Coordinates of C-alpha atoms in Angstrom, one line a residue:
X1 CA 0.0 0.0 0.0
X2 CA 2.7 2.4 0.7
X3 CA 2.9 3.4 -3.1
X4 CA 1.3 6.9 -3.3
X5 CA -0.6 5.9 -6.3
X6 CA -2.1 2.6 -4.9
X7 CA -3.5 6.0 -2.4
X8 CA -5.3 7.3 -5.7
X9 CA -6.3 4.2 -7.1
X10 CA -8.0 3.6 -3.7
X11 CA -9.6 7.1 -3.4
X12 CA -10.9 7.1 -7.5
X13 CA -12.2 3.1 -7.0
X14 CA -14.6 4.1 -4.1
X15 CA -15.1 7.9 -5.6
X16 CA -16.7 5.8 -8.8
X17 CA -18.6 3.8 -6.3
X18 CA -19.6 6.7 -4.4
X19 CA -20.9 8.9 -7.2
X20 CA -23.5 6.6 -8.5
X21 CA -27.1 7.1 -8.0
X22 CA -27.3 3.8 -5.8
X23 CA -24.2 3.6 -3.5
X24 CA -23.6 0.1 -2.4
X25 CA -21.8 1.2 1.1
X26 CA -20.9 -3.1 1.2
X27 CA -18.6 -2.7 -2.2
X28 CA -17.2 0.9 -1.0
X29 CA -16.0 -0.2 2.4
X30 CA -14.4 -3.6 0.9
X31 CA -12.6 -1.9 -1.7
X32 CA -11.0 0.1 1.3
X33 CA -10.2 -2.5 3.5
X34 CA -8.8 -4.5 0.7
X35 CA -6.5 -1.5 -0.6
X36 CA -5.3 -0.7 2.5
X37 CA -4.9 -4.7 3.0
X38 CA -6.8 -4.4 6.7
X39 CA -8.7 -7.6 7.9
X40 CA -12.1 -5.4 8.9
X41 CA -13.6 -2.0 8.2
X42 CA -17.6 -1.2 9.3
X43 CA -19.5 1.8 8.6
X44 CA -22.0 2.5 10.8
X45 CA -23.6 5.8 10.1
X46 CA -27.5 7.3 9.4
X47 CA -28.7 4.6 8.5
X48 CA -25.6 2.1 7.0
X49 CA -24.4 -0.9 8.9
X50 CA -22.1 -2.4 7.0
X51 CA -19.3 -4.7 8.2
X52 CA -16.8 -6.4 5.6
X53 CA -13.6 -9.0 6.2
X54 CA -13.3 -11.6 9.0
X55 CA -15.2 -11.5 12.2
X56 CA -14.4 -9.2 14.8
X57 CA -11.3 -10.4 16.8
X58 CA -10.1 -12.7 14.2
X59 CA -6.8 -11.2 13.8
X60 CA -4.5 -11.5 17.2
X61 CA -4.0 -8.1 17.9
X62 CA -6.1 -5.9 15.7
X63 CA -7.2 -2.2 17.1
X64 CA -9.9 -1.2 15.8
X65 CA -9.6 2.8 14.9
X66 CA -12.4 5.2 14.3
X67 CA -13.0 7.5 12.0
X68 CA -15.9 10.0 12.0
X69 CA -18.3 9.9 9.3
X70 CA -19.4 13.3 8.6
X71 CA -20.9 16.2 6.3
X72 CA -20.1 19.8 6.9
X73 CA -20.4 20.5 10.8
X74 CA -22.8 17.5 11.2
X75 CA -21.9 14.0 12.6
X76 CA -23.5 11.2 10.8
X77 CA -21.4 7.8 12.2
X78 CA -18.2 6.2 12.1
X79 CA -15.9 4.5 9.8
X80 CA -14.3 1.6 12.1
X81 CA -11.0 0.4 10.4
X82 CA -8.7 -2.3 12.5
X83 CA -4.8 -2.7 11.9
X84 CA -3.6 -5.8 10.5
X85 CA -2.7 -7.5 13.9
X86 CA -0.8 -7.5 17.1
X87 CA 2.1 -3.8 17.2
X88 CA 0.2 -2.7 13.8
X89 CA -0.3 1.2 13.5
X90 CA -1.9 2.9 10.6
X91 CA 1.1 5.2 9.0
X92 CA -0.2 9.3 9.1
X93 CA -0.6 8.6 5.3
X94 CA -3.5 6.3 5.8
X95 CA -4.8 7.7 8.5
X96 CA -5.4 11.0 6.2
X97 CA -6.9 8.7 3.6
X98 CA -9.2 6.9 6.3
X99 CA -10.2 10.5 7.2
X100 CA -10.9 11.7 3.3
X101 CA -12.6 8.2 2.6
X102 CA -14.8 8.6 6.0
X103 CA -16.1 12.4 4.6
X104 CA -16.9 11.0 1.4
X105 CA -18.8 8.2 2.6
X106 CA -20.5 11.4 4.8
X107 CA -21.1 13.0 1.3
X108 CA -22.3 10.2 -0.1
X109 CA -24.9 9.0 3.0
X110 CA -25.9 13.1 2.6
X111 CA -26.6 13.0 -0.6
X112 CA -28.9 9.6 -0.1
X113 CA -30.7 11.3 2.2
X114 CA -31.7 13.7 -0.1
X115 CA -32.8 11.4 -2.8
X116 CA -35.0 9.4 -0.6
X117 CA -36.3 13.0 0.6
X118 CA -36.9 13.9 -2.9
X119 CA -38.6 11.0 -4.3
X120 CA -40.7 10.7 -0.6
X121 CA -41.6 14.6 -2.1
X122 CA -42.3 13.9 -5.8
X123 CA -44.6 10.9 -4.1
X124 CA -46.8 13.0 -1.6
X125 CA -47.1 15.2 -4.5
X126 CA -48.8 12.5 -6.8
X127 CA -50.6 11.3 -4.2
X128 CA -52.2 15.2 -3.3
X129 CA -53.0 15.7 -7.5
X130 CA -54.8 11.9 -7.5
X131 CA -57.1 13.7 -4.2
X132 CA -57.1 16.7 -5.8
X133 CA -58.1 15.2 -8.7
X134 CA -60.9 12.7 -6.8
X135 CA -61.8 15.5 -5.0
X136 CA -62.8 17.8 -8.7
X137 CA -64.5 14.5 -10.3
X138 CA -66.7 14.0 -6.5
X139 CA -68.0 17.6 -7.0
X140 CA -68.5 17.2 -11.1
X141 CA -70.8 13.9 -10.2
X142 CA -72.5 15.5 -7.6
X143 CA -73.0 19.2 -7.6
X144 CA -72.7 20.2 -11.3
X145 CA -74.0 17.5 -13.6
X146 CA -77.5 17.5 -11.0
X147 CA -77.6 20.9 -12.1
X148 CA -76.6 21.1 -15.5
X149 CA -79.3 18.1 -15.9
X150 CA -81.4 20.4 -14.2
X151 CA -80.3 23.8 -15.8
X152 CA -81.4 20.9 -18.9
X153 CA -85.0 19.9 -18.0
X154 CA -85.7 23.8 -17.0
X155 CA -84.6 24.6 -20.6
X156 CA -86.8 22.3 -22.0
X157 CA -89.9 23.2 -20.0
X158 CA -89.3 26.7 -20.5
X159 CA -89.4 25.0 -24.8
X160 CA -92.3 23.4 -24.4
X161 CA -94.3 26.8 -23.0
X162 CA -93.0 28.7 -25.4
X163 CA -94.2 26.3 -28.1
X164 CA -97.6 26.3 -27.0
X165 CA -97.9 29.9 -26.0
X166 CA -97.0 30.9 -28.9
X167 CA -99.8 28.5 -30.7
X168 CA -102.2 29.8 -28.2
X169 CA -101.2 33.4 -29.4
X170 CA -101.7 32.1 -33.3
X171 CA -105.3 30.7 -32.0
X172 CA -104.4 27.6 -33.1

């Protein structure tokens, strides 16, 4: 891992991952932990549990280290990564990277958020235009065609008495 550009590699393989309209947290955080050759990374945050590599305590020696999973001044969760065994430290190089990778899962959980707000939005909004829309065909059927039908029969009537005033008029 220590080559700088196996660093990029890492950070443009999850920025691909993370920029797509579905994000699949499971593929972003193995892709870290199997970069930075780690044997466990979770990302717990609003609403992501995601846990990838062996089970917890598998590795002699592993510390777990955590990394906050954020988006501007607001705390969403943690990014958890654990060293590769018993001594192991995380060189200030990754730990920067864990840092940067943790914000941009924060990004990416934001910007999910916001979808699902969205398309909860666009959803209340076709549901109020089908009421609305109930709503305008309940008082059609039962306030104005009565009185159009009535408006209708009045007309007709008001026909028929002409008719036959008129005849009455002519003496006929």
């Amino acid at each position: 891992y220590r080559d700088p550009d196996d660093r990029y590699q890492t950070l443009s393989r999850v920025a691909d991952h993370l920029s797509g309209r579905s994000v699949d947290f499971t593929r972003v955080a193995d892709d870290i932990r199997r970069a930075l050759r780690i044997p466990r990374l979770a990302i717990h945050a609003d609403g992501v549990d995601v846990e990838v590599g062996g089970p917890a305590g598998a590795v002699p020696g592993s510390t777990p280290l955590e990394f906050p999973v954020t988006y501007g001044e607001r705390d969403l969760g943690v990014l958890v990564a654990h060293t590769r065994g018993r001594g192991d430290r995380f060189s200030a190089a990754e730990r920067h990277l864990l840092r940067d990778l943790a914000r941009q899962v924060g990004a990416a959980l934001h910007q999910a958020r916001l979808t699902d707000e969205l398309q909860r939005s666009r959803e209340q909004l076709v549901l109020a235009r089908e009421e609305e829309r109930l709503a305008l065909r309940r008082v059609l059927h039962d306030d104005v065609a009565p009185s159009v039908a009535g408006i209708g029969l009045q007309a007709e009537t008001a026909r028929q008495l002409v008719a036959a005033g008129a005849r009455v008029a002519l003496g006929g």
